[in-house]
Short mmCIF file of C-alpha atoms and ligand atoms in Angstrom, two decimals:
data_model
loop_
_atom_site.label_atom_id
_atom_site.label_comp_id
_atom_site.label_asym_id
_atom_site.label_seq_id
_atom_site.Cartn_x
_atom_site.Cartn_y
_atom_site.Cartn_z
CA UNK A 1 -35.12 -10.99 -27.21
CA UNK A 2 -33.30 -11.51 -23.87
CA UNK A 3 -33.05 -15.12 -22.76
CA UNK A 4 -33.38 -16.45 -26.29
CA UNK A 5 -31.04 -16.97 -29.27
CA UNK A 6 -33.00 -14.19 -31.06
CA UNK A 7 -30.80 -11.27 -30.03
CA UNK A 8 -29.81 -10.01 -33.50
CA UNK A 9 -33.10 -8.43 -34.63
CA UNK A 10 -32.73 -6.33 -37.77
CA UNK A 11 -35.51 -3.83 -38.38
CA UNK A 12 -36.28 -2.23 -41.75
CA UNK A 13 -38.77 0.42 -42.80
CA UNK A 14 -38.99 -1.11 -46.25
CA UNK A 15 -37.54 -4.29 -47.64
CA UNK A 16 -38.51 -6.30 -50.72
CA UNK A 17 -38.96 -9.42 -48.60
CA UNK A 18 -37.64 -10.38 -45.17
CA UNK A 19 -37.28 -13.98 -46.42
CA UNK A 20 -35.23 -12.91 -49.44
CA UNK A 21 -33.01 -10.79 -47.20
CA UNK A 22 -32.28 -13.58 -44.72
CA UNK A 23 -31.67 -16.17 -47.45
CA UNK A 24 -28.92 -13.91 -48.73
CA UNK A 25 -27.56 -13.39 -45.21
CA UNK A 26 -27.57 -17.18 -44.77
CA UNK A 27 -25.46 -17.58 -47.93
CA UNK A 28 -23.03 -15.07 -46.40
CA UNK A 29 -22.76 -17.18 -43.26
CA UNK A 30 -25.18 -15.47 -40.85
CA UNK A 31 -25.80 -17.65 -37.77
CA UNK A 32 -28.82 -19.42 -36.32
CA UNK A 33 -31.36 -17.05 -34.81
CA UNK A 34 -30.97 -13.85 -36.87
CA UNK A 35 -34.36 -12.11 -37.21
CA UNK A 36 -35.53 -9.62 -39.85
CA UNK A 37 -38.63 -7.47 -39.37
CA UNK A 38 -40.05 -5.02 -41.92
CA UNK A 39 -42.66 -2.31 -41.55
CA UNK A 40 -43.40 -2.79 -45.23
CA UNK A 41 -42.45 -5.27 -47.93
CA UNK A 42 -42.43 -4.19 -51.58
CA UNK A 43 -42.39 -7.82 -52.78
CA UNK A 44 -43.69 -9.87 -49.84
CA UNK A 45 -44.00 -13.43 -50.96
CA UNK A 46 -46.25 -16.36 -50.29
CA UNK A 47 -45.72 -19.92 -51.43
CA UNK A 48 -45.23 -20.79 -55.11
CA UNK A 49 -44.67 -17.23 -56.29
CA UNK A 50 -47.85 -15.88 -54.69
CA UNK A 51 -47.93 -12.42 -53.07
CA UNK A 52 -48.27 -11.51 -49.41
CA UNK A 53 -50.15 -8.22 -49.02
CA UNK A 54 -49.82 -5.85 -46.06
CA UNK A 55 -49.90 -2.05 -45.82
CA UNK A 56 -47.00 -0.31 -44.05
CA UNK A 57 -46.91 -0.23 -40.27
CA UNK A 58 -49.94 -2.34 -39.36
CA UNK A 59 -48.92 -6.00 -39.34
CA UNK A 60 -46.05 -8.24 -38.29
CA UNK A 61 -43.75 -9.23 -41.17
CA UNK A 62 -40.97 -11.29 -39.67
CA UNK A 63 -38.44 -13.91 -40.74
CA UNK A 64 -36.00 -16.02 -38.75
CA UNK A 65 -32.87 -17.75 -39.96
CA UNK A 66 -32.63 -21.24 -38.49
CA UNK A 67 -29.73 -23.67 -38.65
CA UNK A 68 -31.26 -26.66 -36.92
CA UNK A 69 -29.89 -30.17 -37.08
CA UNK A 70 -32.93 -31.26 -39.01
CA UNK A 71 -32.85 -34.36 -41.22
CA UNK A 72 -34.36 -33.87 -44.65
CA UNK A 73 -37.68 -35.72 -44.10
CA UNK A 74 -38.44 -33.48 -41.09
CA UNK A 75 -37.69 -30.13 -42.71
CA UNK A 76 -41.36 -29.11 -42.83
CA UNK A 77 -41.29 -28.97 -39.02
CA UNK A 78 -39.25 -25.74 -39.19
CA UNK A 79 -42.33 -23.90 -40.47
CA UNK A 80 -44.56 -25.83 -38.08
CA UNK A 81 -42.71 -24.60 -34.98
CA UNK A 82 -43.05 -20.98 -36.14
CA UNK A 83 -46.78 -21.46 -36.71
CA UNK A 84 -47.13 -23.05 -33.24
CA UNK A 85 -45.17 -20.19 -31.65
CA UNK A 86 -47.37 -17.65 -33.43
CA UNK A 87 -50.48 -19.44 -32.18
CA UNK A 88 -49.12 -19.37 -28.64
CA UNK A 89 -48.32 -15.65 -28.96
CA UNK A 90 -51.78 -14.81 -30.31
CA UNK A 91 -53.30 -16.60 -27.34
CA UNK A 92 -51.15 -14.86 -24.71
CA UNK A 93 -51.25 -11.36 -26.24
CA UNK A 94 -54.72 -11.21 -27.85
CA UNK A 95 -56.58 -13.99 -26.02
CA UNK A 96 -57.34 -15.73 -29.31
CA UNK A 97 -57.11 -19.43 -30.01
CA UNK A 98 -56.37 -19.59 -33.73
CA UNK A 99 -56.83 -22.69 -35.83
CA UNK A 100 -53.82 -24.19 -37.58
CA UNK A 101 -54.67 -25.17 -41.12
CA UNK A 102 -52.28 -27.62 -42.74
CA UNK A 103 -49.68 -26.89 -44.06
CA UNK A 104 -49.00 -23.28 -43.10
CA UNK A 105 -51.94 -21.04 -42.18
CA UNK A 106 -53.39 -19.66 -38.97
CA UNK A 107 -57.10 -19.06 -39.16
CA UNK A 108 -59.70 -17.14 -37.19
CA UNK A 109 -62.85 -18.82 -35.86
CA UNK A 110 -64.67 -17.85 -39.05
CA UNK A 111 -62.09 -19.76 -41.14
CA UNK A 112 -60.48 -16.64 -42.58
CA UNK A 113 -56.69 -16.35 -42.70
CA UNK A 114 -54.88 -14.38 -39.99
CA UNK A 115 -51.35 -15.49 -40.82
CA UNK A 116 -49.29 -17.46 -43.31
CA UNK A 117 -45.90 -19.14 -42.97
CA UNK A 118 -43.31 -19.53 -45.71
CA UNK A 119 -40.25 -21.75 -45.15
CA UNK A 120 -37.52 -21.42 -47.74
CA UNK A 121 -33.99 -22.67 -48.23
CA UNK A 122 -32.83 -26.16 -48.78
CA UNK A 123 -35.94 -28.19 -48.08
CA UNK A 124 -35.03 -30.95 -50.49
CA UNK A 125 -32.61 -33.88 -50.55
CA UNK A 126 -29.02 -33.51 -51.78
CA UNK A 127 -25.48 -34.61 -51.13
CA UNK A 128 -25.81 -34.77 -47.35
CA UNK A 129 -22.44 -33.09 -46.78
CA UNK A 130 -22.41 -30.65 -43.84
CA UNK A 131 -23.56 -27.20 -44.95
CA UNK A 132 -24.28 -28.34 -48.50
CA UNK A 133 -27.70 -28.77 -50.13
CA UNK A 134 -29.50 -31.69 -48.52
CA UNK A 135 -27.40 -31.58 -45.37
CA UNK A 136 -29.30 -31.75 -42.07
CA UNK A 137 -27.43 -28.54 -41.21
CA UNK A 138 -28.49 -26.52 -44.28
CA UNK A 139 -30.11 -23.21 -43.26
CA UNK A 140 -33.84 -22.62 -43.40
CA UNK A 141 -35.49 -19.21 -43.43
CA UNK A 142 -39.01 -19.17 -42.02
CA UNK A 143 -41.11 -16.08 -42.63
CA UNK A 144 -44.46 -15.30 -41.10
CA UNK A 145 -46.91 -12.59 -41.99
CA UNK A 146 -49.46 -11.96 -39.24
CA UNK A 147 -52.38 -9.66 -39.89
CA UNK A 148 -52.26 -7.78 -36.61
CA UNK A 149 -54.14 -4.49 -37.06
CA UNK A 150 -54.92 -4.66 -40.79
CA UNK A 151 -57.61 -5.20 -41.91
CA UNK A 152 -59.43 -3.19 -39.25
CA UNK A 153 -62.64 -3.79 -41.21
CA UNK A 154 -63.54 -5.91 -44.24
CA UNK A 155 -63.80 -2.74 -46.30
CA UNK A 156 -60.01 -2.26 -45.93
CA UNK A 157 -59.38 -5.36 -48.04
CA UNK A 158 -58.72 -5.52 -51.77
CA UNK A 159 -61.46 -7.51 -53.56
CA UNK A 160 -59.36 -10.68 -53.89
CA UNK A 161 -58.85 -10.91 -50.12
CA UNK A 162 -62.50 -10.22 -49.17
CA UNK A 163 -63.82 -13.21 -47.26
CA UNK A 164 -60.26 -14.63 -47.26
CA UNK A 165 -58.26 -12.45 -44.85
CA UNK A 166 -58.91 -11.23 -41.33
CA UNK A 167 -56.75 -9.81 -38.54
CA UNK A 168 -56.11 -10.29 -34.84
CA UNK A 169 -57.73 -6.90 -34.37
CA UNK A 170 -60.92 -7.97 -36.11
CA UNK A 171 -61.01 -11.28 -34.26
CA UNK A 172 -60.29 -9.75 -30.84
CA UNK A 173 -62.41 -6.62 -31.32
CA UNK A 174 -59.58 -4.26 -30.34
CA UNK A 175 -56.11 -3.21 -31.59
CA UNK A 176 -53.23 -5.53 -30.74
CA UNK A 177 -49.70 -4.43 -29.79
CA UNK A 178 -47.27 -5.62 -32.46
CA UNK A 179 -44.18 -5.42 -30.24
CA UNK A 180 -45.79 -7.52 -27.55
CA UNK A 181 -46.81 -10.05 -30.16
CA UNK A 182 -43.31 -10.18 -31.66
CA UNK A 183 -41.69 -10.66 -28.26
CA UNK A 184 -44.16 -13.37 -27.27
CA UNK A 185 -43.59 -15.14 -30.59
CA UNK A 186 -39.79 -15.21 -30.22
CA UNK A 187 -40.05 -16.34 -26.59
CA UNK A 188 -42.40 -19.14 -27.59
CA UNK A 189 -40.16 -20.10 -30.50
CA UNK A 190 -37.00 -20.56 -28.44
CA UNK A 191 -37.77 -23.98 -26.85
CA UNK A 192 -39.54 -25.12 -30.01
CA UNK A 193 -36.45 -24.31 -32.07
CA UNK A 194 -34.38 -26.35 -29.61
CA UNK A 195 -36.77 -29.24 -30.17
CA UNK A 196 -35.93 -29.36 -33.88
CA UNK A 197 -32.46 -30.69 -33.04
CA UNK A 198 -33.55 -33.92 -31.34
CA UNK A 199 -35.78 -36.85 -32.27
CA UNK A 200 -37.75 -36.55 -29.02
CA UNK A 201 -38.19 -32.80 -29.52
CA UNK A 202 -39.37 -33.21 -33.10
CA UNK A 203 -41.92 -35.77 -31.96
CA UNK A 204 -43.18 -33.33 -29.31
CA UNK A 205 -43.66 -30.55 -31.87
CA UNK A 206 -45.34 -32.87 -34.39
CA UNK A 207 -47.67 -34.12 -31.64
CA UNK A 208 -48.66 -30.60 -30.71
CA UNK A 209 -49.20 -29.70 -34.35
CA UNK A 210 -51.44 -32.78 -34.72
CA UNK A 211 -53.51 -31.78 -31.70
CA UNK A 212 -53.89 -28.19 -32.94
CA UNK A 213 -54.38 -28.88 -36.65
CA UNK A 214 -57.98 -28.06 -37.54
CA UNK A 215 -57.63 -29.73 -40.96
CA UNK A 216 -57.71 -33.21 -39.37
CA UNK A 217 -61.15 -34.75 -39.59
CA UNK A 218 -62.35 -32.46 -42.37
CA UNK A 219 -63.07 -33.20 -46.03
CA UNK A 220 -60.33 -31.75 -48.26
CA UNK A 221 -59.55 -31.23 -51.92
CA UNK A 222 -55.79 -31.42 -52.42
CA UNK A 223 -54.37 -29.63 -55.46
CA UNK A 224 -50.93 -30.76 -56.61
CA UNK A 225 -48.86 -29.71 -59.63
CA UNK A 226 -49.89 -32.90 -61.44
CA UNK A 227 -53.55 -33.16 -60.48
CA UNK A 228 -55.97 -33.06 -57.59
CA UNK A 229 -57.94 -35.45 -55.41
CA UNK A 230 -60.53 -35.36 -52.65
CA UNK A 231 -60.66 -37.21 -49.36
CA UNK A 232 -60.77 -36.78 -45.60
CA UNK A 233 -57.76 -35.51 -43.66
CA UNK A 234 -56.96 -38.23 -41.11
CA UNK A 235 -53.70 -37.36 -39.41
CA UNK A 236 -50.41 -35.47 -39.43
CA UNK A 237 -47.26 -37.63 -39.48
CA UNK A 238 -44.17 -37.24 -37.29
CA UNK A 239 -42.63 -35.29 -40.20
CA UNK A 240 -45.60 -32.92 -40.39
CA UNK A 241 -47.07 -34.41 -43.57
CA UNK A 242 -50.83 -34.80 -44.04
CA UNK A 243 -52.44 -38.23 -44.22
CA UNK A 244 -55.60 -38.24 -46.33
CA UNK A 245 -58.10 -41.07 -46.66
CA UNK A 246 -59.12 -41.49 -50.28
CA UNK A 247 -61.76 -44.14 -51.07
CA UNK A 248 -60.65 -46.57 -48.38
CA UNK A 249 -56.88 -46.16 -48.74
CA UNK A 250 -54.53 -43.48 -47.46
CA UNK A 251 -52.26 -41.00 -49.21
CA UNK A 252 -49.55 -38.98 -47.51
CA UNK A 253 -49.19 -35.44 -48.81
CA UNK A 254 -45.93 -33.53 -48.47
CA UNK A 255 -46.26 -29.80 -47.76
CA UNK A 256 -43.85 -28.73 -50.50
CA UNK A 257 -45.93 -30.51 -53.15
CA UNK A 258 -49.21 -28.81 -52.35
CA UNK A 259 -50.66 -25.93 -54.33
CA UNK A 260 -53.91 -25.61 -52.36
CA UNK A 261 -55.83 -27.43 -49.65
CA UNK A 262 -59.50 -26.55 -49.91
CA UNK A 263 -62.88 -27.90 -48.90
CA UNK A 264 -64.33 -30.03 -51.71
CA UNK A 265 -66.37 -28.06 -54.26
C1 BT5 B 1 -48.42 -17.83 -47.25
O1 BT5 B 1 -48.40 -18.17 -48.58
O2 BT5 B 1 -49.39 -17.81 -46.56
C2 BT5 B 1 -47.07 -17.41 -46.71
C3 BT5 B 1 -47.00 -15.94 -46.38
C4 BT5 B 1 -45.67 -15.57 -45.75
C5 BT5 B 1 -45.50 -14.08 -45.64
C6 BT5 B 1 -44.28 -13.70 -44.83
S1 BT5 B 1 -44.22 -12.00 -44.46
C7 BT5 B 1 -42.60 -12.14 -43.88
C8 BT5 B 1 -41.90 -13.10 -44.82
N1 BT5 B 1 -41.31 -12.42 -45.97
C9 BT5 B 1 -41.91 -12.76 -47.13
O3 BT5 B 1 -41.61 -12.31 -48.25
N2 BT5 B 1 -42.88 -13.66 -46.88
C10 BT5 B 1 -42.94 -14.02 -45.47
P1 BT5 B 1 -49.63 -18.82 -49.35
O4 BT5 B 1 -50.17 -20.00 -48.60
O5 BT5 B 1 -49.12 -19.03 -50.74
O6 BT5 B 1 -50.72 -17.70 -49.33
C11 BT5 B 1 -50.66 -16.58 -50.18
C12 BT5 B 1 -52.09 -16.23 -50.52
O7 BT5 B 1 -52.71 -15.70 -49.35
C13 BT5 B 1 -52.20 -15.13 -51.57
O8 BT5 B 1 -52.26 -15.69 -52.88
C14 BT5 B 1 -53.51 -14.46 -51.19
O9 BT5 B 1 -54.63 -15.19 -51.69
C15 BT5 B 1 -53.54 -14.62 -49.69
N3 BT5 B 1 -53.04 -13.44 -48.99
C16 BT5 B 1 -52.14 -12.50 -49.40
N4 BT5 B 1 -51.92 -11.59 -48.44
C17 BT5 B 1 -52.72 -11.97 -47.40
C18 BT5 B 1 -52.94 -11.43 -46.10
N5 BT5 B 1 -52.34 -10.34 -45.64
N6 BT5 B 1 -53.83 -12.08 -45.30
C19 BT5 B 1 -54.45 -13.20 -45.70
N7 BT5 B 1 -54.27 -13.74 -46.90
C20 BT5 B 1 -53.41 -13.14 -47.75
#
């Protein structure tokens, strides 16, 4: 994409997973800003071993390799800036204002999922040495799957995604150009990626996420590996974590710990 750091865009007809590919490239020393795009993924992945489904040639399946100077507590913001850039692109290309559901989904007006973000790499603490696990310079791969033209109708969906998934096409009422969307996304990502490197920039991105996050103010059931609880989502912190009010006190939930965020049963 001219005028951005995203000039090395690698396109594949089929790949197992664009995230898996770029994580390997990162280990081999690939630089900040490499992009991988696949027409089809044979093992597209969601969070926690879940699958990302998309037929060949209809949707945007894209990952970026980022090497921001991003201290460990703020690492979730790498996925946040990609979600914000995707939201901006959907607005400029398809005229849609999507909701951002914490931690990583973009939703249509009807609450169904249009896109999901998966950040992988060294998101945890570690030795803090440059380039090593836990370093603020450790690479992060952020993948996004955007349902652009699939599903065209609910009947296209497998039973488990009925009532769950929707597309830009369904939301806008007409097909959407994937190349335009991809270009708009990378253009929107460029200044946001710059923001990850500075405290003031990170604050700006977290503020925008807070103002766009449709989870805030809603009742939520948070499912973690070691249990679940219900409360009301109050806020998003400067690190992109979710603050939930539970019976008069607050709990801060870290994205990496969450299995599901749902409305209470
Ligand atoms: C996500 O996980 O939402 C992250 C998805 C990231 C996919 C991109 S595609 C490019 C890059 N390369 C990869 O291998 N992955 C990334 P999660 O929050 O765990 O949601 C996964 C769940 O969403 C699944 O268990 C399904 O219930 C549902 N799902 C699967 N495919 C979907 C789709 N196309 N649209 C909406 N929901 C879907």
